[in-house]
Structure formats: C-alpha cells, structure tokens
Coordinates of N, CA and C and ligand atoms in Angstrom, one line a residue:
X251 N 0.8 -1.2 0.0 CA 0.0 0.0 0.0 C 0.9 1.3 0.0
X252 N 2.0 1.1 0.5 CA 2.5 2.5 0.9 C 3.5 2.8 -0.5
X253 N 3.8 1.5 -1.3 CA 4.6 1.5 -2.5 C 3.5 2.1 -3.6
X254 N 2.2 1.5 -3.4 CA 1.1 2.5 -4.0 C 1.0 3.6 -4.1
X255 N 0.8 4.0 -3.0 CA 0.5 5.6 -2.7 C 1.6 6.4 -3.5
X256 N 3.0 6.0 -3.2 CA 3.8 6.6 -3.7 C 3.8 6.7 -5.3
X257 N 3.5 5.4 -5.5 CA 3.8 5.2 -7.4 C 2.6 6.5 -7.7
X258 N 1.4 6.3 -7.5 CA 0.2 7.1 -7.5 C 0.5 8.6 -7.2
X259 N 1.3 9.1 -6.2 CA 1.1 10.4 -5.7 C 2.4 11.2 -7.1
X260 N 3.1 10.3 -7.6 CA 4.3 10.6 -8.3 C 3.6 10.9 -9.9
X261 N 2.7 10.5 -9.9 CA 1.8 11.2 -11.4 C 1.0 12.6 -11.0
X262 N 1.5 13.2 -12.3 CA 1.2 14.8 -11.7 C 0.0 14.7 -13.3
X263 N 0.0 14.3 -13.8 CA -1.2 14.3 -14.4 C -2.6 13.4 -15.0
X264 N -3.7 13.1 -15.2 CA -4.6 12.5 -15.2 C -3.7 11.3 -16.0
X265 N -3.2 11.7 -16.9 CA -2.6 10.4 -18.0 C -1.3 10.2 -17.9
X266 N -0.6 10.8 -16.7 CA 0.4 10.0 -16.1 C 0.0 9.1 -15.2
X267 N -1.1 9.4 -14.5 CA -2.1 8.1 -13.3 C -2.5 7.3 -14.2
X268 N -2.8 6.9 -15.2 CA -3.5 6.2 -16.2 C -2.0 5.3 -16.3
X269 N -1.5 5.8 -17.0 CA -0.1 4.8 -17.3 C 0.6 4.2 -16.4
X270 N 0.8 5.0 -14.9 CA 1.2 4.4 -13.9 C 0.0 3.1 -13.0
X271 N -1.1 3.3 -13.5 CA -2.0 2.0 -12.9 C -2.0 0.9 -14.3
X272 N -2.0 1.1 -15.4 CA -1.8 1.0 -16.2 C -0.7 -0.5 -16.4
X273 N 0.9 0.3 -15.6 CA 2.0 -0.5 -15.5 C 1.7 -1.3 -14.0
X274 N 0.9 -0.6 -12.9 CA 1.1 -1.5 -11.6 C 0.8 -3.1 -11.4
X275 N 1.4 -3.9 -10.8 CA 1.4 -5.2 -10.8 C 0.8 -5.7 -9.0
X276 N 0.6 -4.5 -8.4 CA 0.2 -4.7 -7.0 C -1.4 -5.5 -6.3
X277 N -1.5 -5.4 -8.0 CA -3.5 -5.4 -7.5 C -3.5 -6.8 -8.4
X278 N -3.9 -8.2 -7.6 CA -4.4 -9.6 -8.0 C -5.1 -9.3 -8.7
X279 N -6.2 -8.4 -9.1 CA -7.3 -8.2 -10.0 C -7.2 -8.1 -11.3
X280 N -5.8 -7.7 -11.5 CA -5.3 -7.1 -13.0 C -5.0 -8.6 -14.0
X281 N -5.1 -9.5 -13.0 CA -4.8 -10.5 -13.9 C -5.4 -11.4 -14.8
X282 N -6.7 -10.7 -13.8 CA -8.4 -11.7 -14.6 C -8.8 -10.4 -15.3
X283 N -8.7 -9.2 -15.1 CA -9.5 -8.4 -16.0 C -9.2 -8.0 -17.2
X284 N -9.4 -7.7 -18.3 CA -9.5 -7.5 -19.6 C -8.3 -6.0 -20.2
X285 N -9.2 -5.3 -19.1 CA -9.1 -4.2 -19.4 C -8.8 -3.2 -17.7
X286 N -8.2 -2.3 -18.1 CA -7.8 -1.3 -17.0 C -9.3 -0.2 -17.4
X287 N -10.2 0.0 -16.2 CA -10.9 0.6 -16.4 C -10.8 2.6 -15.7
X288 N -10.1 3.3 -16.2 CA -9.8 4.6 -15.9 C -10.8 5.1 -15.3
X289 N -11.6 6.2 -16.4 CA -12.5 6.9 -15.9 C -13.2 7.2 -17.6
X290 N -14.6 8.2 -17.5 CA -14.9 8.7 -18.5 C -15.5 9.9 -18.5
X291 N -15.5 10.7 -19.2 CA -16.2 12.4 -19.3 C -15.3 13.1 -19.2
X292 N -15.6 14.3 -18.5 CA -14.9 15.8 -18.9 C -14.6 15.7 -17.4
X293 N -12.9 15.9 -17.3 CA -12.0 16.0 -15.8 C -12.8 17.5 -15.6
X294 N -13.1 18.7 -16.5 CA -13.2 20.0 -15.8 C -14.7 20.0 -15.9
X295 N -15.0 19.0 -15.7 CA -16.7 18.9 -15.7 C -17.7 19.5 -13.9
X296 N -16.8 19.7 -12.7 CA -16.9 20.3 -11.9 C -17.7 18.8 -11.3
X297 N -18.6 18.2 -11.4 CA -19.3 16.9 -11.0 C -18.5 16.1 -10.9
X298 N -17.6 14.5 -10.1 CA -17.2 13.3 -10.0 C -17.7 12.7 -9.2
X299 N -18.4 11.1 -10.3 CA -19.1 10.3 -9.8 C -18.2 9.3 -9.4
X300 N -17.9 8.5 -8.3 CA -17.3 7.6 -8.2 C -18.0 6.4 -7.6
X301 N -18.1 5.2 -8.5 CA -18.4 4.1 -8.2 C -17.5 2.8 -7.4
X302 N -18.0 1.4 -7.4 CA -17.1 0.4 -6.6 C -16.1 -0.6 -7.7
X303 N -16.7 -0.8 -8.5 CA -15.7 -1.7 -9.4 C -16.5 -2.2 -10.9
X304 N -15.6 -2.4 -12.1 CA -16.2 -2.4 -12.9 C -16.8 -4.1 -13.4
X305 N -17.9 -4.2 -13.8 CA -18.4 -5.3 -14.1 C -18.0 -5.8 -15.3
X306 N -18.7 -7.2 -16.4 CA -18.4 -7.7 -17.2 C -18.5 -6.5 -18.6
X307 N -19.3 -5.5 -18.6 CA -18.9 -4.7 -19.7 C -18.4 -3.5 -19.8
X308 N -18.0 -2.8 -18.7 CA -16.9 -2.5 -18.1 C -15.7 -2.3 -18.6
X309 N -15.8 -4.2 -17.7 CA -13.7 -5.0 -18.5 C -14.0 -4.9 -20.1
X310 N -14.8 -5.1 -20.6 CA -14.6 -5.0 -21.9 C -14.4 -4.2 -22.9
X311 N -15.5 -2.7 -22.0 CA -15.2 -1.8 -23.3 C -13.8 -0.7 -22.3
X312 N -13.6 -0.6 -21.5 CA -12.5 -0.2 -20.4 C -13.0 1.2 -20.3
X313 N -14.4 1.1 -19.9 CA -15.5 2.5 -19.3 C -16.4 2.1 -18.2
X314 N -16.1 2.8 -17.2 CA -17.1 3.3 -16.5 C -18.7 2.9 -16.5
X315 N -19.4 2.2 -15.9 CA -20.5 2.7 -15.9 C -21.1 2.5 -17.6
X316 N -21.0 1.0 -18.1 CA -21.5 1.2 -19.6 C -22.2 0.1 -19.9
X317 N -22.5 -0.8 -18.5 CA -23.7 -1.5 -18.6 C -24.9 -1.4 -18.2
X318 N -25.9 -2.0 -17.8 CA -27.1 -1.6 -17.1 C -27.1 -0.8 -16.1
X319 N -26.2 -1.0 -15.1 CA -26.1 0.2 -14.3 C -26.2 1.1 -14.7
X320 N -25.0 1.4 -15.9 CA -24.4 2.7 -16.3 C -25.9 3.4 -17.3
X321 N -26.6 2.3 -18.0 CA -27.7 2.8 -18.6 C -28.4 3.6 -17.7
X322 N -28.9 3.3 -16.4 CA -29.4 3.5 -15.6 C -28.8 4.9 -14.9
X323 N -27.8 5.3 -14.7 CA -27.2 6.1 -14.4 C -27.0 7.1 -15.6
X324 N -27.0 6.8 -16.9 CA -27.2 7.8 -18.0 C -28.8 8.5 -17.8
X325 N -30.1 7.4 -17.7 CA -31.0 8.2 -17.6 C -31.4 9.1 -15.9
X326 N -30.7 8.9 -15.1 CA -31.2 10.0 -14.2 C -30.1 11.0 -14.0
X327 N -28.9 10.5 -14.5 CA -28.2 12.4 -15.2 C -29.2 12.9 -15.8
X328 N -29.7 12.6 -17.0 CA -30.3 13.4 -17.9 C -31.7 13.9 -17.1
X329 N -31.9 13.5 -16.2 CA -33.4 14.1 -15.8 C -32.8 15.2 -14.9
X330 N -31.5 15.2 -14.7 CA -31.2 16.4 -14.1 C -30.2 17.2 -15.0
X331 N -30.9 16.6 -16.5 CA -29.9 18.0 -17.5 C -29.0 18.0 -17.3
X332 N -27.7 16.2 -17.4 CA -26.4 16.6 -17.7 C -26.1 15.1 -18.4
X333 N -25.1 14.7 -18.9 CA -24.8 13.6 -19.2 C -23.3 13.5 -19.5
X334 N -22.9 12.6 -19.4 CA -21.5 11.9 -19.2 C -20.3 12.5 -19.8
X335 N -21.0 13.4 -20.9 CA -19.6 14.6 -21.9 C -19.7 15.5 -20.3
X336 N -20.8 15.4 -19.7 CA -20.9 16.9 -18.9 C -20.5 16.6 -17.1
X337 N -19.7 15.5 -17.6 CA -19.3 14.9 -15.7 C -18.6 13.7 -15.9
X338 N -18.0 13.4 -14.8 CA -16.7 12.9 -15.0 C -16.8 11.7 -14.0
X339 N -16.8 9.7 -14.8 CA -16.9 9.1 -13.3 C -16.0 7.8 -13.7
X340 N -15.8 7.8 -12.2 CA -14.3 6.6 -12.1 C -14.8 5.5 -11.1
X341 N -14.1 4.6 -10.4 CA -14.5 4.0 -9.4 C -13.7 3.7 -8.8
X342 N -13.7 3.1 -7.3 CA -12.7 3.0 -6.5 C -11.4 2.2 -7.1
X343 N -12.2 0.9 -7.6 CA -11.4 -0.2 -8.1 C -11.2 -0.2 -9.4
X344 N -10.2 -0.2 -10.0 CA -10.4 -0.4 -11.5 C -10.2 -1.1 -12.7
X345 N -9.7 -2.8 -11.9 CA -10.0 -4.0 -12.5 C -11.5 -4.7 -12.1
X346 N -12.0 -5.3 -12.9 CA -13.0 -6.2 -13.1 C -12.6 -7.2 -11.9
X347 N -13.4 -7.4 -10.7 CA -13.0 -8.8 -9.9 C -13.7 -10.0 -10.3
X348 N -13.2 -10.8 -10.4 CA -13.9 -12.5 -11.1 C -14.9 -12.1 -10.6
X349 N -15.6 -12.4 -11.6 CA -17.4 -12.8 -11.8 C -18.4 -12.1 -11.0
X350 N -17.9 -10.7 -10.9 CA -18.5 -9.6 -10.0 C -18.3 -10.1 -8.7
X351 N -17.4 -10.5 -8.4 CA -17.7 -10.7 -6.4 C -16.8 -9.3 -6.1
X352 N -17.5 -8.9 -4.8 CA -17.0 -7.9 -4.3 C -15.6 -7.7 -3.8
X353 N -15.0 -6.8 -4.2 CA -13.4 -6.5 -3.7 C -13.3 -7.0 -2.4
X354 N -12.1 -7.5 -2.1 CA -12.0 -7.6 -0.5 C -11.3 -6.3 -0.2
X355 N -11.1 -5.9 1.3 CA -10.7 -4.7 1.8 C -9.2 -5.0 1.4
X356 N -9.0 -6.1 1.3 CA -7.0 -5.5 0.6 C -7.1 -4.8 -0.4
X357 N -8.1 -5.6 -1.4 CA -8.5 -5.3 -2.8 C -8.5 -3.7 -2.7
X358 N -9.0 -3.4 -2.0 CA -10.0 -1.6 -1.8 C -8.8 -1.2 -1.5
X359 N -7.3 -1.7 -0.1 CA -7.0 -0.8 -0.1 C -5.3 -0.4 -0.9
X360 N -5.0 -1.3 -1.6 CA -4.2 -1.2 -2.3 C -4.5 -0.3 -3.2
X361 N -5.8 -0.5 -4.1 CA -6.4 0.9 -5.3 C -6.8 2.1 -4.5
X362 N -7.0 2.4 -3.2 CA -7.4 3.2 -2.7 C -6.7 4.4 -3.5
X363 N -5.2 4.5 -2.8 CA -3.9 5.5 -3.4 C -4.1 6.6 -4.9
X364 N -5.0 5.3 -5.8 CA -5.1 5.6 -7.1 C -6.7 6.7 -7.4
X365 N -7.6 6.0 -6.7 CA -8.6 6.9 -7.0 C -8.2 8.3 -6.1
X366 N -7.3 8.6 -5.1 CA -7.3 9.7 -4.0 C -6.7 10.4 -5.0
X367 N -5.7 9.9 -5.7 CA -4.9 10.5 -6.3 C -5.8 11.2 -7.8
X368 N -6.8 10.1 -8.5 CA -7.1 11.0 -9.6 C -8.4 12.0 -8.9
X369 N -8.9 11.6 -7.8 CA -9.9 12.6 -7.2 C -9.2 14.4 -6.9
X370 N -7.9 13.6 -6.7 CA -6.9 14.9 -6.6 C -6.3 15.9 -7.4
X371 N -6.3 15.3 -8.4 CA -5.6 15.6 -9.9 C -7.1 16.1 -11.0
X372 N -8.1 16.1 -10.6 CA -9.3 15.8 -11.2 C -9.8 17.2 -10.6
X373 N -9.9 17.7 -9.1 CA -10.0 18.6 -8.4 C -11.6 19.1 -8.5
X374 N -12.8 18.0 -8.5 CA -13.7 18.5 -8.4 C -14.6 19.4 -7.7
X375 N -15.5 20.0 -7.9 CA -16.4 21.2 -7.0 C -17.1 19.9 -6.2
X376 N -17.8 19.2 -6.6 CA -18.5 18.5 -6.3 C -18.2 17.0 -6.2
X377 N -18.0 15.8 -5.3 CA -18.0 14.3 -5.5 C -19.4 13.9 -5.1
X378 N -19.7 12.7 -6.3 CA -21.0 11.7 -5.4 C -20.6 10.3 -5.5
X379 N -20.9 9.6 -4.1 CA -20.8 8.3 -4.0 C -21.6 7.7 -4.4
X380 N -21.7 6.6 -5.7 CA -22.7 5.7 -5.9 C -22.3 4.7 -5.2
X381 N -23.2 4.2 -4.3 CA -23.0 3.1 -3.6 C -21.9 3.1 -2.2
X382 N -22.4 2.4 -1.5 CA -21.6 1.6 0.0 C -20.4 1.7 -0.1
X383 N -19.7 1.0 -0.7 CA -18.3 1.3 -1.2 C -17.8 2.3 -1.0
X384 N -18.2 3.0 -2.3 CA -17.6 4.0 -2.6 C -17.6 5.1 -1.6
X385 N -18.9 4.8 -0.5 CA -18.7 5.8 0.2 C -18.3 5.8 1.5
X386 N -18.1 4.6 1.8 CA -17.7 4.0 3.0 C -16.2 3.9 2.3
X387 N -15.4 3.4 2.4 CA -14.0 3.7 1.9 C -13.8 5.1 1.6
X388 N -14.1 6.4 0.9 CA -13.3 7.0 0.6 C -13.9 8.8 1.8
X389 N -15.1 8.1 2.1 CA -15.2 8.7 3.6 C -14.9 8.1 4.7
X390 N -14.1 6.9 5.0 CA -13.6 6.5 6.1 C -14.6 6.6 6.9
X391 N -16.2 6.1 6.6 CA -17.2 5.6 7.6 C -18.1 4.0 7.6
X392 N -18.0 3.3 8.9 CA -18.8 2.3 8.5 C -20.2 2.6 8.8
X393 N -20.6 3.4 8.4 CA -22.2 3.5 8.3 C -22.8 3.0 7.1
X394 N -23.8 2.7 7.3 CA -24.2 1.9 5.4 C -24.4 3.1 4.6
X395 N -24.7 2.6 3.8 CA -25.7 4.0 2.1 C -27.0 4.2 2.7
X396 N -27.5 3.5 3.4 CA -28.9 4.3 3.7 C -29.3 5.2 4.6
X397 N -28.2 5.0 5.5 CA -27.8 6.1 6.5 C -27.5 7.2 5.6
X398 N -26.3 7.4 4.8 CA -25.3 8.0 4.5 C -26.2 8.9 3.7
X399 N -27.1 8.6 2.6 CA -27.3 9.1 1.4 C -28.2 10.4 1.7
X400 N -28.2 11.3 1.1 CA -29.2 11.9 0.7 C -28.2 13.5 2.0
X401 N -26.8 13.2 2.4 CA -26.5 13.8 3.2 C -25.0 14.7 2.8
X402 N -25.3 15.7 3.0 CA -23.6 16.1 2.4 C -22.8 16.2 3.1
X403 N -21.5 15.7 2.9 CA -20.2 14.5 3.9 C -19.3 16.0 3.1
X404 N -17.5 16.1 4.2 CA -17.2 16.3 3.3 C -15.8 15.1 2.8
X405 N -15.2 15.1 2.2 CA -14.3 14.1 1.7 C -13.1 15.1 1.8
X406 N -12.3 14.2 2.5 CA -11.3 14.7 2.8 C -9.5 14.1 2.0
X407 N -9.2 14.7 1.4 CA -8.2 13.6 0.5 C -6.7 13.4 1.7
X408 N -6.0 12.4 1.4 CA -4.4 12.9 1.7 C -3.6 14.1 1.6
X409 N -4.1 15.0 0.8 CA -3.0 16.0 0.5 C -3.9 16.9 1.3
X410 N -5.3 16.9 2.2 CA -5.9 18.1 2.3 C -6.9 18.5 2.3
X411 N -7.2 18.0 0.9 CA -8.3 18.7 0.0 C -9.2 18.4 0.4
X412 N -10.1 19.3 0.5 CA -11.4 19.0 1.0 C -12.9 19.5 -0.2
X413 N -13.8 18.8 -0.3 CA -14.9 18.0 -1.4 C -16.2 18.5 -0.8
X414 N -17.0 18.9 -0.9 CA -18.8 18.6 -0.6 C -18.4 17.3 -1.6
X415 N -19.3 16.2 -0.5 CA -19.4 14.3 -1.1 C -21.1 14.5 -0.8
X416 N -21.7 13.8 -1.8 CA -23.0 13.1 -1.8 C -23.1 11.5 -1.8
X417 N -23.3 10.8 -0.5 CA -23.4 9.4 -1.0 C -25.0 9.5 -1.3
X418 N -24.8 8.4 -2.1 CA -26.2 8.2 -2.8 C -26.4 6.7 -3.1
X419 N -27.5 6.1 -3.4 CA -27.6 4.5 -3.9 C -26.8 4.0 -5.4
X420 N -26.4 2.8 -5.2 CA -25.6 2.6 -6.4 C -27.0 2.0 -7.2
X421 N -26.3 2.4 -9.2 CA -27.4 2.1 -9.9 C -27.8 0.6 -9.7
X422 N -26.7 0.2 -9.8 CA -27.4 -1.7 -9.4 C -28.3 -2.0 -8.6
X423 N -28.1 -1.4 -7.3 CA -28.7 -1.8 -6.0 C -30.8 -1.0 -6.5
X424 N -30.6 0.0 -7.2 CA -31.9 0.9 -7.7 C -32.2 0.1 -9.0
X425 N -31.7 -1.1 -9.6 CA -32.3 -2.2 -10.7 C -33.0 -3.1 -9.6
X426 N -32.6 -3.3 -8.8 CA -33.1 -4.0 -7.9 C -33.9 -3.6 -6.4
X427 N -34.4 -2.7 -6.9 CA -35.1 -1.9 -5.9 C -35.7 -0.7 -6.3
X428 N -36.3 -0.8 -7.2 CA -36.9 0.4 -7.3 C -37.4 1.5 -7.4
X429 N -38.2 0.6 -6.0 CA -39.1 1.8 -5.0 C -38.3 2.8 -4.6
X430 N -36.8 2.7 -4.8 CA -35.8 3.5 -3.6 C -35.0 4.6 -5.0
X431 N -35.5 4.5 -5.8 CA -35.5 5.7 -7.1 C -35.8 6.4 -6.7
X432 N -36.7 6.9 -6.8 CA -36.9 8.2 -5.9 C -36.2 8.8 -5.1
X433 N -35.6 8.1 -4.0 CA -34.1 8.6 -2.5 C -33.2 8.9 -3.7
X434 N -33.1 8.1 -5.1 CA -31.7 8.4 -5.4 C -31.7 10.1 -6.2
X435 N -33.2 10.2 -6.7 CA -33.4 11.6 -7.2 C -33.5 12.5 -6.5
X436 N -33.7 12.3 -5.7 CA -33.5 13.7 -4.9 C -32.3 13.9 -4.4
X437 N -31.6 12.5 -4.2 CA -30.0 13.1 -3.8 C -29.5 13.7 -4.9
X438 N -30.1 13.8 -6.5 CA -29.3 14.4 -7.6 C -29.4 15.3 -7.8
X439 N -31.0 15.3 -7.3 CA -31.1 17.0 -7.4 C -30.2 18.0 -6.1
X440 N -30.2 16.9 -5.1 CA -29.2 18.0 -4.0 C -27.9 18.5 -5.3
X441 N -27.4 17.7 -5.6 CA -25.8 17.5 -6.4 C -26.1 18.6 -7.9
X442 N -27.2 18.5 -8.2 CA -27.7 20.0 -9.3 C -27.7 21.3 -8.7
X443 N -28.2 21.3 -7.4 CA -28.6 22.6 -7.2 C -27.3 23.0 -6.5
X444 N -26.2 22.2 -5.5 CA -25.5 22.3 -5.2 C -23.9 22.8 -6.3
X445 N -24.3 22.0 -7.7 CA -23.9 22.6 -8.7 C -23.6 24.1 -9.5
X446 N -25.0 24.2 -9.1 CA -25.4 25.5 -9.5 C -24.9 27.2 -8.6
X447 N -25.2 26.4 -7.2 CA -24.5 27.4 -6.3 C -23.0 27.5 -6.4
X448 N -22.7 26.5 -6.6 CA -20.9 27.0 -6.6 C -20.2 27.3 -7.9
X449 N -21.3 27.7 -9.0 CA -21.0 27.7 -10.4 C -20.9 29.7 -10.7
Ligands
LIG699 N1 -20.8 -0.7 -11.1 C1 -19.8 0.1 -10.6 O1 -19.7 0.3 -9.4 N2 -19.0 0.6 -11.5 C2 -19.1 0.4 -12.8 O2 -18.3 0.9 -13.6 C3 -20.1 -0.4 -13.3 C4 -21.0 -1.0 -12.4

C-alpha cells in the first residue's frame, strides 16, 4: 500500500495516473481483467461520480459505468440536464473482480492510493458516491448507504483537500429496488442545485 501511494502520488497528471496504474502489478485483479478501467467524461466537468468496481462490460469496453447500471445512471443524469460529456466518473477499483464478487478490503486498499490520487488531480467542485463502497471507503465511515445518502459529507483527501461528497444509492442496487428511485433523485437534485451554487 505504501509503494502504491507513492507510485500514484508521483503522477502529476490525469494520464500520467492512467499509465502508472496502467504499469502497476500490485492489484491480484489485473490479472483476470480485460481491461484497466480509468475513468470517463470531462475532468473540468466540476461533478465526479465515483463508483465500486467495474463489471463484465466495463472489463470489456474499459468505461465506467457502460452496462445496465451505467444505462441507468445515464437516464437519471439526464433528468437532471447533464450527461457523461458533462461529468466525469471513475470508481474505486479499476480491475474487473472475477465474476462480479466484491473486492476484498485488501482489494479496496491497495487501489485506494489511485482513485485519492485521480480525485486529486481531477480537483472536483463536487463528489458523489454511488454506492456503499464507494462511500464507506473514501469517507472513512462504516455507516451503510442508507444512512449515509441523501447527506452532504465532506471528503477529505491525503493532501488536504477538501470536497462537498453526496453518498447516494448505487445504480445496481436501484435495478433491484426500485421503489428506492426516488431517494436516489433527490439526492441528484441536492448534487444540481448544489452545482449550480458553486457555479
Ligand atoms: N458498477 C460500478 O460500481 N461501476 C461500474 O463501472 C459499473 C458498475
């Protein structure tokens, strides 16, 4: 972890962190995944969505958020008038773990280094957490998402920096739950209007 941080903190730009995760051999994940999955959208997009880890089409097309989830997550951007050219989203993890099983906390904290780092380099107005994960890890709370969501945190990086964070429900967990759409719209609209004030 600490060889992480270092390799990670030593990229001074978005696609110097890309090539240096790119090259890393620290994460067991890289060896079943396909593809290194970066990020996607506009870095000066002022919005960063950050999710938990990328699924089967994901590893394939090496994007973000481009299967059902991500369908899913395209349509309630757009009900809040923005879309993926207009925001910028990564996830904690950024190999595919066999067969969708969830990262273990080594998993989480070896990549940790990497997302702090492009959260850093990326320098958003705004972060939102989709999902448990992402927001338990990178706010250092064990409270669940249902607690958490609908609440503004702030995120605090290594170097300082400090974020208004929205945890919110991940799209998967809202294919499978529907009724709870609604909790996740209104957390978007916090993340719009909160946009808008610091714009
Ligand atoms: N779920 C995630 O957390 N991230 C993705 O990129 C896709 C699905």
């Amino acid at each position: 972890v600490a060889f992480a941080r270092e390799f990670a903190a030593s990229a001074s730009t978005l696609e110097e962190l890309r090539e240096r995760m790119a090259g890393f051999e620290g994460c067991n994940l890289k060896a079943t995944a396909k593809n290194l999955v970066f990020a996607d959208g506009d870095p000066q997009a002022g919005v960063m969505f950050v999710g938990e880890a990328p699924g089967r089409d994901e590893d394939l097309e090496g994007k973000p958020f481009v299967g059902r989830s991500g369908q899913l997550l395209d349509r309630i951007l757009a009900a809040i008038e923005l879309d993926r050219s207009k925001v910028y989203i990564a996830n904690v993890i950024p190999w595919r773990p066999p067969g969708n099983r969830a990262p273990t906390p080594q998993e989480t904290e070896i990549c940790r280094p990497f997302i702090e780092r492009q959260i850093e380099l990326v320098g958003p107005k705004v972060l939102v957490h989709l999902g448990g994960a992402s927001a338990k890890t990178l706010l250092n709370t064990p409270e669940g998402i249902l607690r958490l969501r609908g609440n503004w945190r702030v995120y605090t990086g290594p170097s300082g920096i400090e974020i208004p964070a929205m945890p919110t429900l991940h799209p998967a967990y809202l294919l499978r739950t529907p009724a709870h759409k609604r909790l996740a719209w209104r957390d978007f609209l916090e993340v719009k209007m909160k946009l808008r004030a610091l714009s």
